[in-house]
Short mmCIF file of C-alpha atoms in Angstrom, two decimals:
data_model
loop_
_atom_site.label_atom_id
_atom_site.label_comp_id
_atom_site.label_asym_id
_atom_site.label_seq_id
_atom_site.Cartn_x
_atom_site.Cartn_y
_atom_site.Cartn_z
CA MET A 1 -43.11 0.45 -7.81
CA THR A 2 -43.67 -0.47 -4.36
CA SER A 3 -42.53 2.02 -1.70
CA SER A 4 -39.75 1.36 0.54
CA SER A 5 -37.68 3.34 2.89
CA PRO A 6 -34.51 5.07 1.24
CA ALA A 7 -32.21 3.42 3.52
CA PHE A 8 -33.54 -0.20 2.71
CA SER A 9 -33.71 0.65 -1.06
CA MET A 10 -30.09 1.72 -1.05
CA ARG A 11 -28.90 -1.31 0.60
CA SER A 12 -30.92 -3.60 -1.45
CA VAL A 13 -29.53 -2.10 -4.80
CA ALA A 14 -25.95 -1.33 -3.69
CA LEU A 15 -24.09 -4.54 -4.56
CA ALA A 16 -25.95 -5.06 -8.04
CA ALA A 17 -25.60 -1.52 -8.96
CA PHE A 18 -22.35 -0.41 -7.66
CA LEU A 19 -20.16 -3.41 -7.54
CA PRO A 20 -19.90 -3.87 -11.31
CA ALA A 21 -19.24 -0.13 -11.75
CA ALA A 22 -16.55 -0.21 -9.27
CA LEU A 23 -14.73 -2.99 -10.62
CA PHE A 24 -14.93 -1.61 -14.10
CA ALA A 25 -13.61 1.72 -12.80
CA ILE A 26 -10.78 0.12 -10.95
CA GLY A 27 -9.57 -1.61 -14.14
CA GLU A 28 -10.01 1.53 -16.08
CA GLY A 29 -8.11 3.61 -13.53
CA ALA A 30 -5.33 1.04 -13.69
CA ILE A 31 -4.59 1.41 -17.33
CA ILE A 32 -5.08 5.31 -17.84
CA PRO A 33 -1.72 6.37 -16.25
CA ILE A 34 0.26 3.61 -18.13
CA ILE A 35 -0.93 3.97 -21.78
CA PRO A 36 1.40 6.73 -22.76
CA VAL A 37 4.20 4.76 -21.08
CA VAL A 38 3.32 1.57 -22.97
CA ALA A 39 3.18 3.62 -26.42
CA SER A 40 6.56 5.17 -25.59
CA GLY A 41 8.03 1.82 -24.84
CA LEU A 42 6.67 0.44 -28.21
CA GLY A 43 8.49 3.26 -30.23
CA ALA A 44 5.86 5.97 -30.14
CA SER A 45 7.16 9.66 -30.12
CA LEU A 46 5.67 11.82 -27.36
CA PRO A 47 3.02 13.44 -29.41
CA PHE A 48 1.90 9.95 -30.70
CA ALA A 49 1.81 8.65 -27.24
CA ALA A 50 -0.49 11.46 -26.31
CA PHE A 51 -2.67 10.56 -29.37
CA VAL A 52 -2.81 6.85 -28.26
CA ALA A 53 -3.94 7.92 -24.76
CA ALA A 54 -6.67 10.28 -26.30
CA LEU A 55 -8.21 7.36 -28.34
CA ILE A 56 -10.03 6.00 -25.05
CA LEU A 57 -11.90 9.21 -24.97
CA VAL A 58 -12.30 9.41 -28.71
CA GLY A 59 -13.77 5.78 -28.52
CA GLU A 60 -16.26 6.90 -25.82
CA LEU A 61 -17.41 9.86 -28.00
CA ILE A 62 -17.80 7.69 -31.06
CA GLY A 63 -19.54 5.00 -29.04
CA ASP A 64 -22.05 7.53 -27.51
CA ILE A 65 -23.87 7.54 -30.77
CA PRO A 66 -24.85 3.82 -31.26
CA SER A 67 -24.74 2.95 -27.49
CA GLY A 68 -28.30 3.96 -26.86
CA TRP A 69 -29.67 2.08 -29.81
CA LEU A 70 -27.94 -1.01 -28.74
CA VAL A 71 -28.90 -0.87 -24.97
CA SER A 72 -32.54 -0.34 -26.04
CA ARG A 73 -32.27 -3.63 -28.25
CA ILE A 74 -30.68 -5.88 -25.69
CA GLY A 75 -31.13 -4.41 -22.47
CA GLU A 76 -28.91 -2.89 -19.71
CA ARG A 77 -27.52 -5.90 -17.99
CA THR A 78 -26.69 -7.77 -21.35
CA SER A 79 -25.11 -4.66 -22.67
CA MET A 80 -22.85 -4.19 -19.70
CA ILE A 81 -21.81 -7.73 -19.84
CA GLY A 82 -21.20 -7.51 -23.62
CA ALA A 83 -19.23 -4.23 -23.16
CA SER A 84 -17.01 -5.96 -20.41
CA LEU A 85 -16.22 -8.79 -22.92
CA VAL A 86 -15.66 -6.47 -25.84
CA SER A 87 -13.37 -4.32 -23.49
CA ILE A 88 -11.33 -7.46 -22.60
CA ALA A 89 -10.79 -8.06 -26.43
CA GLY A 90 -9.30 -4.55 -26.57
CA LEU A 91 -7.26 -5.12 -23.61
CA VAL A 92 -5.78 -8.30 -24.85
CA THR A 93 -4.99 -6.50 -28.12
CA CYS A 94 -3.14 -3.84 -26.08
CA LEU A 95 -1.34 -6.61 -24.06
CA LEU A 96 -0.06 -8.44 -27.16
CA ALA A 97 0.62 -5.24 -29.43
CA PRO A 98 3.80 -5.51 -31.21
CA ASN A 99 3.72 -1.77 -32.09
CA GLU A 100 2.00 1.40 -31.24
CA ILE A 101 -0.58 1.17 -34.15
CA VAL A 102 -1.97 -2.06 -32.75
CA LEU A 103 -2.00 -0.54 -29.32
CA ALA A 104 -3.91 2.37 -30.71
CA VAL A 105 -6.48 0.05 -32.04
CA GLY A 106 -6.83 -1.68 -28.77
CA VAL A 107 -7.33 1.45 -26.72
CA LEU A 108 -9.91 2.71 -29.26
CA VAL A 109 -11.98 -0.60 -28.77
CA ILE A 110 -11.76 -0.09 -25.16
CA GLY A 111 -13.15 3.35 -25.46
CA LEU A 112 -16.03 2.16 -27.59
CA ALA A 113 -16.86 -0.50 -24.97
CA THR A 114 -16.71 1.98 -22.20
CA ALA A 115 -19.44 4.22 -23.79
CA VAL A 116 -21.79 1.33 -23.87
CA PHE A 117 -21.07 0.28 -20.45
CA ALA A 118 -21.59 4.01 -19.06
CA LEU A 119 -24.96 4.26 -20.87
CA ALA A 120 -26.14 0.97 -19.81
CA ARG A 121 -25.15 1.62 -16.24
CA HIS A 122 -27.19 5.09 -16.33
CA ALA A 123 -30.32 3.27 -17.62
CA PHE A 124 -29.70 0.37 -15.05
CA MET A 125 -29.76 2.95 -12.31
CA THR A 126 -32.67 4.87 -13.72
CA SER A 127 -34.59 1.60 -14.05
CA PHE A 128 -34.17 0.13 -10.56
CA VAL A 129 -33.52 3.12 -8.19
CA PRO A 130 -36.67 4.99 -6.86
CA VAL A 131 -37.05 8.69 -7.76
CA GLU A 132 -36.93 9.91 -4.26
CA ILE A 133 -33.43 8.57 -3.89
CA ARG A 134 -32.13 8.72 -7.44
CA ALA A 135 -29.94 11.81 -6.84
CA ARG A 136 -28.19 10.20 -3.93
CA ALA A 137 -27.71 6.98 -5.87
CA LEU A 138 -26.27 8.68 -8.82
CA SER A 139 -24.03 10.74 -6.54
CA SER A 140 -22.74 7.75 -4.81
CA LEU A 141 -22.31 6.13 -8.34
CA GLY A 142 -19.91 9.02 -9.24
CA GLY A 143 -18.04 8.37 -5.98
CA VAL A 144 -17.65 4.79 -6.95
CA PHE A 145 -15.97 5.71 -10.21
CA ARG A 146 -13.62 8.03 -8.19
CA LEU A 147 -12.81 5.21 -5.95
CA GLY A 148 -11.83 3.08 -8.96
CA TYR A 149 -9.56 5.82 -10.31
CA PHE A 150 -7.97 6.09 -6.88
CA VAL A 151 -7.51 2.27 -6.27
CA GLY A 152 -6.59 1.37 -9.89
CA PRO A 153 -3.20 3.14 -10.28
CA PHE A 154 -2.00 1.41 -7.18
CA LEU A 155 -3.01 -1.99 -8.35
CA SER A 156 -1.21 -1.42 -11.63
CA ALA A 157 1.94 -0.16 -9.71
CA GLY A 158 2.06 -3.26 -7.72
CA VAL A 159 1.46 -5.59 -10.77
CA ILE A 160 4.24 -3.86 -12.72
CA GLU A 161 6.59 -4.13 -9.70
CA LEU A 162 5.95 -7.85 -9.25
CA THR A 163 6.02 -8.74 -12.96
CA GLY A 164 8.62 -6.17 -14.37
CA SER A 165 6.37 -5.49 -17.35
CA VAL A 166 4.44 -2.30 -17.97
CA GLN A 167 1.91 -4.15 -20.10
CA SER A 168 0.92 -6.34 -17.26
CA ALA A 169 -1.07 -3.55 -15.99
CA PHE A 170 -3.72 -4.42 -18.58
CA PHE A 171 -4.22 -7.67 -16.76
CA VAL A 172 -5.83 -5.57 -13.83
CA HIS A 173 -8.54 -4.13 -16.25
CA ILE A 174 -9.10 -7.73 -17.67
CA ALA A 175 -9.74 -8.92 -14.13
CA GLY A 176 -12.08 -5.94 -13.52
CA CYS A 177 -14.03 -6.55 -16.57
CA LEU A 178 -14.33 -10.13 -15.75
CA GLY A 179 -15.32 -9.35 -12.23
CA ALA A 180 -18.11 -6.96 -13.45
CA ALA A 181 -19.49 -9.53 -15.95
CA VAL A 182 -19.57 -12.29 -13.28
CA SER A 183 -21.26 -10.05 -10.73
CA LEU A 184 -23.93 -8.97 -13.19
CA LEU A 185 -24.71 -12.61 -13.78
CA VAL A 186 -24.57 -13.94 -10.28
CA LEU A 187 -26.05 -11.11 -8.05
CA ARG A 188 -29.65 -11.13 -7.26
CA ASP A 189 -31.77 -8.97 -9.60
CA PRO A 190 -32.19 -5.58 -7.97
CA ALA A 191 -35.82 -5.39 -9.09
CA ALA A 192 -36.63 -8.07 -6.40
CA ALA A 193 -35.63 -5.53 -3.72
CA PHE A 194 -38.58 -3.47 -4.64
CA GLY A 195 -40.95 -6.45 -4.65
CA GLN A 196 -40.96 -6.69 -8.48
CA ARG A 197 -40.18 -9.42 -10.96
CA PRO A 198 -38.09 -8.39 -14.03
CA ALA A 199 -41.20 -8.82 -16.31
CA GLU A 200 -43.21 -6.46 -14.15
CA ARG A 201 -40.46 -3.85 -14.15
CA ARG A 202 -39.77 -4.24 -17.87
CA ARG A 203 -43.40 -4.14 -19.27
CA ARG A 204 -46.08 -1.77 -18.02
CA ARG A 205 -49.28 -0.47 -19.84
CA ALA A 206 -49.33 3.02 -20.86
CA ASP A 207 -52.37 5.12 -19.69
CA ASP A 208 -53.32 6.01 -23.28
CA GLY A 209 -54.59 2.81 -25.23
CA GLY A 210 -52.77 0.34 -23.18
CA GLU A 211 -49.54 0.14 -25.35
CA ILE A 212 -47.00 -1.97 -23.77
CA VAL A 213 -43.69 -0.20 -23.25
CA ASP A 214 -40.36 -0.50 -21.59
CA GLU A 215 -39.25 2.43 -19.19
CA ALA A 216 -35.46 1.72 -19.36
CA GLU A 217 -35.43 1.03 -23.21
CA GLY A 218 -37.65 4.16 -23.75
CA LEU A 219 -34.97 6.26 -21.92
CA VAL A 220 -32.02 5.09 -24.00
CA ALA A 221 -34.01 4.90 -27.31
CA VAL A 222 -35.00 8.62 -27.03
CA GLN A 223 -31.46 9.52 -26.17
CA ALA A 224 -30.16 7.75 -29.37
CA GLN A 225 -32.71 8.62 -31.79
CA GLY A 226 -33.07 12.16 -31.06
CA LEU A 227 -29.41 13.13 -30.29
CA PHE A 228 -28.78 15.41 -33.28
CA ALA A 229 -32.26 16.81 -33.45
CA THR A 230 -31.95 17.69 -29.68
CA LEU A 231 -28.48 19.15 -30.31
CA TRP A 232 -29.99 21.75 -32.91
CA ARG A 233 -33.28 22.30 -30.79
CA HIS A 234 -31.22 23.35 -27.73
CA ARG A 235 -28.34 24.92 -29.64
CA GLY A 236 -28.71 28.22 -27.80
CA VAL A 237 -27.96 26.94 -24.29
CA LEU A 238 -25.60 24.22 -25.71
CA VAL A 239 -23.42 26.70 -27.37
CA LYS A 240 -23.43 29.18 -24.45
CA LEU A 241 -23.42 27.13 -21.24
CA GLY A 242 -22.60 24.02 -23.18
CA SER A 243 -19.22 25.36 -24.32
CA GLY A 244 -18.39 25.74 -20.65
CA ALA A 245 -19.36 22.28 -20.01
CA ALA A 246 -17.29 21.06 -22.96
CA LEU A 247 -14.23 22.97 -21.42
CA ILE A 248 -14.78 21.19 -18.08
CA GLY A 249 -14.81 17.87 -19.88
CA ALA A 250 -11.84 18.93 -21.61
CA MET A 251 -9.82 20.07 -18.52
CA ARG A 252 -10.62 16.80 -16.66
CA SER A 253 -9.71 14.49 -19.62
CA GLY A 254 -6.67 16.56 -20.44
CA ARG A 255 -5.22 15.91 -16.96
CA GLN A 256 -5.61 12.08 -17.54
CA VAL A 257 -3.49 12.48 -20.60
CA MET A 258 -1.12 15.33 -19.49
CA LEU A 259 -0.02 13.82 -16.10
CA PRO A 260 1.24 10.37 -17.41
CA LEU A 261 2.59 12.13 -20.46
CA TRP A 262 4.52 14.63 -18.48
CA ALA A 263 5.89 11.73 -16.33
CA VAL A 264 7.25 10.06 -19.35
CA SER A 265 8.92 13.27 -20.57
CA ILE A 266 10.71 13.87 -17.28
CA GLY A 267 11.94 10.29 -17.05
CA LEU A 268 9.57 8.75 -14.24
CA GLY A 269 8.83 4.98 -14.57
CA ALA A 270 5.53 3.34 -14.96
CA SER A 271 5.01 2.30 -11.40
CA GLU A 272 6.24 5.64 -9.97
CA THR A 273 3.75 7.40 -12.20
CA ALA A 274 0.80 5.16 -11.18
CA ILE A 275 1.59 5.82 -7.54
CA ILE A 276 1.78 9.45 -7.95
CA ILE A 277 -1.53 9.45 -9.76
CA GLY A 278 -3.12 7.26 -7.45
CA VAL A 279 -2.20 9.44 -4.49
CA ALA A 280 -3.65 12.32 -6.47
CA GLY A 281 -6.81 10.38 -7.05
CA ALA A 282 -7.37 9.90 -3.24
CA VAL A 283 -7.70 13.60 -2.89
CA ASP A 284 -10.11 13.72 -5.73
CA PHE A 285 -12.38 10.96 -4.47
CA ALA A 286 -12.31 12.41 -0.95
CA LEU A 287 -14.16 15.53 -2.14
CA PHE A 288 -16.96 14.10 -4.17
CA TYR A 289 -19.55 14.71 -1.30
CA THR A 290 -18.05 18.19 -0.42
CA SER A 291 -18.73 19.20 -3.98
CA GLY A 292 -22.52 18.32 -3.66
CA GLN A 293 -22.79 20.12 -0.43
CA ILE A 294 -21.22 23.35 -1.79
CA MET A 295 -23.56 23.20 -4.89
CA ASP A 296 -26.60 22.79 -2.78
CA ARG A 297 -25.77 25.28 -0.12
CA PHE A 298 -24.15 28.11 -2.22
CA GLY A 299 -25.14 27.39 -5.78
CA ARG A 300 -23.60 25.64 -8.85
CA LEU A 301 -21.22 28.52 -9.63
CA TRP A 302 -19.21 28.06 -6.29
CA SER A 303 -18.25 24.58 -7.51
CA ALA A 304 -17.70 25.10 -11.10
CA VAL A 305 -15.60 28.21 -11.15
CA PRO A 306 -13.08 27.27 -8.52
CA CYS A 307 -12.75 23.93 -10.20
CA MET A 308 -11.97 25.56 -13.57
CA VAL A 309 -9.67 28.32 -12.14
CA GLY A 310 -7.86 25.68 -10.00
CA LEU A 311 -7.35 23.34 -13.04
CA GLY A 312 -6.22 26.42 -15.17
CA ILE A 313 -3.60 27.49 -12.73
CA ALA A 314 -2.39 23.89 -12.25
CA TYR A 315 -1.83 23.53 -15.93
CA LEU A 316 -0.01 26.95 -16.21
CA ALA A 317 2.12 25.95 -13.35
CA LEU A 318 3.06 22.78 -14.75
CA SER A 319 4.03 24.36 -17.95
CA VAL A 320 6.87 26.30 -16.54
CA THR A 321 8.44 23.27 -14.30
CA HIS A 322 9.49 20.87 -17.08
CA ASP A 323 13.25 21.92 -16.95
CA LEU A 324 13.61 22.85 -13.28
CA ASP A 325 15.89 20.75 -10.98
CA ALA A 326 12.86 19.90 -8.68
CA ARG A 327 10.66 18.89 -11.54
CA VAL A 328 9.55 15.75 -9.95
CA GLY A 329 8.58 17.52 -6.78
CA TRP A 330 6.69 20.03 -8.86
CA PHE A 331 4.96 17.28 -10.76
CA ILE A 332 3.67 15.69 -7.61
CA ALA A 333 2.49 18.89 -6.23
CA VAL A 334 0.66 19.86 -9.32
CA ALA A 335 -0.98 16.56 -9.73
CA VAL A 336 -2.28 16.76 -6.14
CA PHE A 337 -3.46 20.26 -6.83
CA MET A 338 -5.13 19.27 -9.92
CA SER A 339 -7.10 16.65 -8.09
CA LEU A 340 -8.10 19.00 -5.47
CA ALA A 341 -9.44 21.32 -8.00
CA ASN A 342 -11.21 18.55 -9.95
CA GLY A 343 -12.79 17.27 -6.76
CA ILE A 344 -14.28 20.54 -5.91
CA GLY A 345 -16.05 20.22 -9.14
CA SER A 346 -17.30 16.66 -8.60
CA GLY A 347 -20.72 16.07 -10.29
CA ILE A 348 -21.11 19.50 -11.66
CA LEU A 349 -21.91 18.40 -15.26
CA MET A 350 -24.44 15.90 -14.08
CA THR A 351 -25.95 18.63 -11.88
CA LEU A 352 -26.12 21.37 -14.46
CA GLY A 353 -27.63 18.88 -16.83
CA ALA A 354 -30.35 17.96 -14.53
CA ASP A 355 -31.00 21.74 -13.79
CA LEU A 356 -31.34 22.49 -17.56
CA ALA A 357 -33.31 19.43 -18.54
CA ASP A 358 -37.17 19.34 -19.01
CA LYS A 359 -38.39 17.70 -15.76
CA SER A 360 -41.33 15.87 -17.69
CA ASP A 361 -38.97 14.46 -20.30
CA PRO A 362 -35.23 14.94 -19.36
CA ALA A 363 -33.60 12.12 -21.40
CA PRO A 364 -33.30 13.91 -24.73
CA PHE A 365 -31.54 17.03 -23.30
CA LEU A 366 -29.35 14.99 -21.00
CA GLY A 367 -28.34 12.84 -24.01
CA ALA A 368 -27.21 16.01 -25.81
CA TRP A 369 -25.64 17.55 -22.79
CA ARG A 370 -23.54 14.40 -22.11
CA PHE A 371 -22.48 14.40 -25.90
CA THR A 372 -21.40 18.06 -25.58
CA GLY A 373 -19.19 17.31 -22.45
CA ASP A 374 -17.67 14.23 -24.18
CA ALA A 375 -16.94 16.20 -27.18
CA GLY A 376 -14.70 18.42 -24.99
CA SER A 377 -13.21 15.33 -23.19
CA ALA A 378 -12.35 13.68 -26.64
CA GLY A 379 -10.94 17.09 -28.04
CA ALA A 380 -8.41 18.04 -25.36
CA PRO A 381 -6.15 15.15 -25.55
CA LEU A 382 -5.99 15.48 -29.30
CA LEU A 383 -5.11 19.13 -28.81
CA ILE A 384 -2.46 18.21 -26.34
CA SER A 385 -1.04 15.78 -28.89
CA GLY A 386 -1.12 18.28 -31.67
CA VAL A 387 0.62 21.12 -29.68
CA THR A 388 3.21 18.73 -28.14
CA ALA A 389 4.05 17.60 -31.81
CA LEU A 390 4.16 21.27 -33.24
CA VAL A 391 5.84 22.96 -30.26
CA SER A 392 6.36 21.13 -26.84
CA ILE A 393 4.48 19.52 -24.04
CA SER A 394 5.09 22.72 -21.96
CA VAL A 395 3.28 24.76 -24.46
CA ALA A 396 0.54 22.23 -24.63
CA SER A 397 0.24 22.47 -20.78
CA GLY A 398 0.10 26.34 -21.03
CA VAL A 399 -2.72 26.30 -23.63
CA MET A 400 -4.76 23.97 -21.58
CA GLY A 401 -4.25 26.50 -18.64
CA VAL A 402 -5.53 29.36 -20.64
CA LEU A 403 -8.52 27.21 -21.80
CA GLY A 404 -9.38 26.71 -18.14
CA LEU A 405 -9.51 30.32 -17.40
CA VAL A 406 -11.63 31.00 -20.55
CA GLY A 407 -14.06 28.15 -19.34
CA ALA A 408 -14.20 29.91 -15.88
CA VAL A 409 -15.25 33.20 -17.44
CA ILE A 410 -17.85 31.42 -19.68
CA LEU A 411 -19.35 29.75 -16.53
CA VAL A 412 -19.41 32.98 -14.58
CA ARG A 413 -21.43 34.61 -17.29
CA TYR A 414 -23.93 31.75 -18.08
CA VAL A 415 -24.52 29.72 -14.99
CA PRO A 416 -26.29 32.27 -13.09
CA ARG A 417 -28.71 32.75 -16.22
CA TYR A 418 -29.34 29.21 -16.91
CA SER A 419 -29.06 27.64 -13.45
CA PRO A 420 -29.71 30.36 -10.82
CA HIS A 421 -29.18 29.27 -7.18
CA VAL A 422 -32.31 28.67 -5.19
CA PRO A 423 -31.63 28.44 -1.50
CA ARG A 424 -32.42 25.04 0.04
CA SER A 425 -35.17 26.44 2.42
CA GLU A 426 -37.08 27.89 -0.60
CA ARG A 427 -37.32 24.80 -2.58
#
């Protein structure tokens, strides 16, 4: 790989690497707040609406298993284009769904496609971005997705107001997927920014025996083939600190289901819900760089624990406001506070995974670490759905609040053991 200044490299790769991700994220951010609303409008009960919303995360968890194999066979760019098209198929299914069951199938398909897009995007960045600026590039990529989750709800609110149809919000994600696919097709190959042709990047000779290998495909293939073996090999840290990571994932995904579901339960419309969640998303987006600064300067614990404690308190506060006269005001306040707490922890899972991974061969552990976090992300909405069905949505919020505080205790115990803070001056 030819050397180049970080500034030049970042500018060269920015459009091709970040634009497709931004378009896809804007679309996803547009539909997440309205899935429970659509399900409810099609006749779903509140618990089943929560279940339908959870299926996008369940789909991502299921899709994590074959996505590495798929990307290793057809490449990153082709995988992202294919995932965008499959996602469109799921979105059209949602758009035309005559009942909540068909809607659930469409949401699950969207989740499966999202998993492939996410892994392909990771391999894409790993392939093209020089090691010396990789951390900044991946951090910026996280900010791009938060930007999408901020912008998307406002677009869906506008489309709903213009058309008078809640389902029309799915058109925003359809447009985002089409835009992502087209941008991947027409933009200049990022490898050219580093003075390389795609064939030169994709095929290099190994030192031992001259075997021809593919760097990006090797990364994702190892992630896919060794996932369950790696989970068993690193079961100690994954059970201990990994349980804290799973709870972080759970608290984050839970808010994506709880907030729109809560809005349905207190009678808010789809456009009002999208606007409130979009405003909260602005707070989340604004803090992604601050979180990195906190972690680098004071240590991982000072980002992870305030994030979990803040989210736990927010869930607990929400649980006692459902029947208050000012419940809409409380909902707005809690939504913003949740985003503040979540923003403080921006990038914590990726950073902890990087701290723990073998520096000479990080891919197997990172694949297992991501699967652990995704398991928590997929489990939380199902838990919310189940508790809501058995008791009430207020109790479900309270249960999530307690889990957040339990997660904070786990992080306090195990983050210093597995990821001790090293002052920047001593690195």
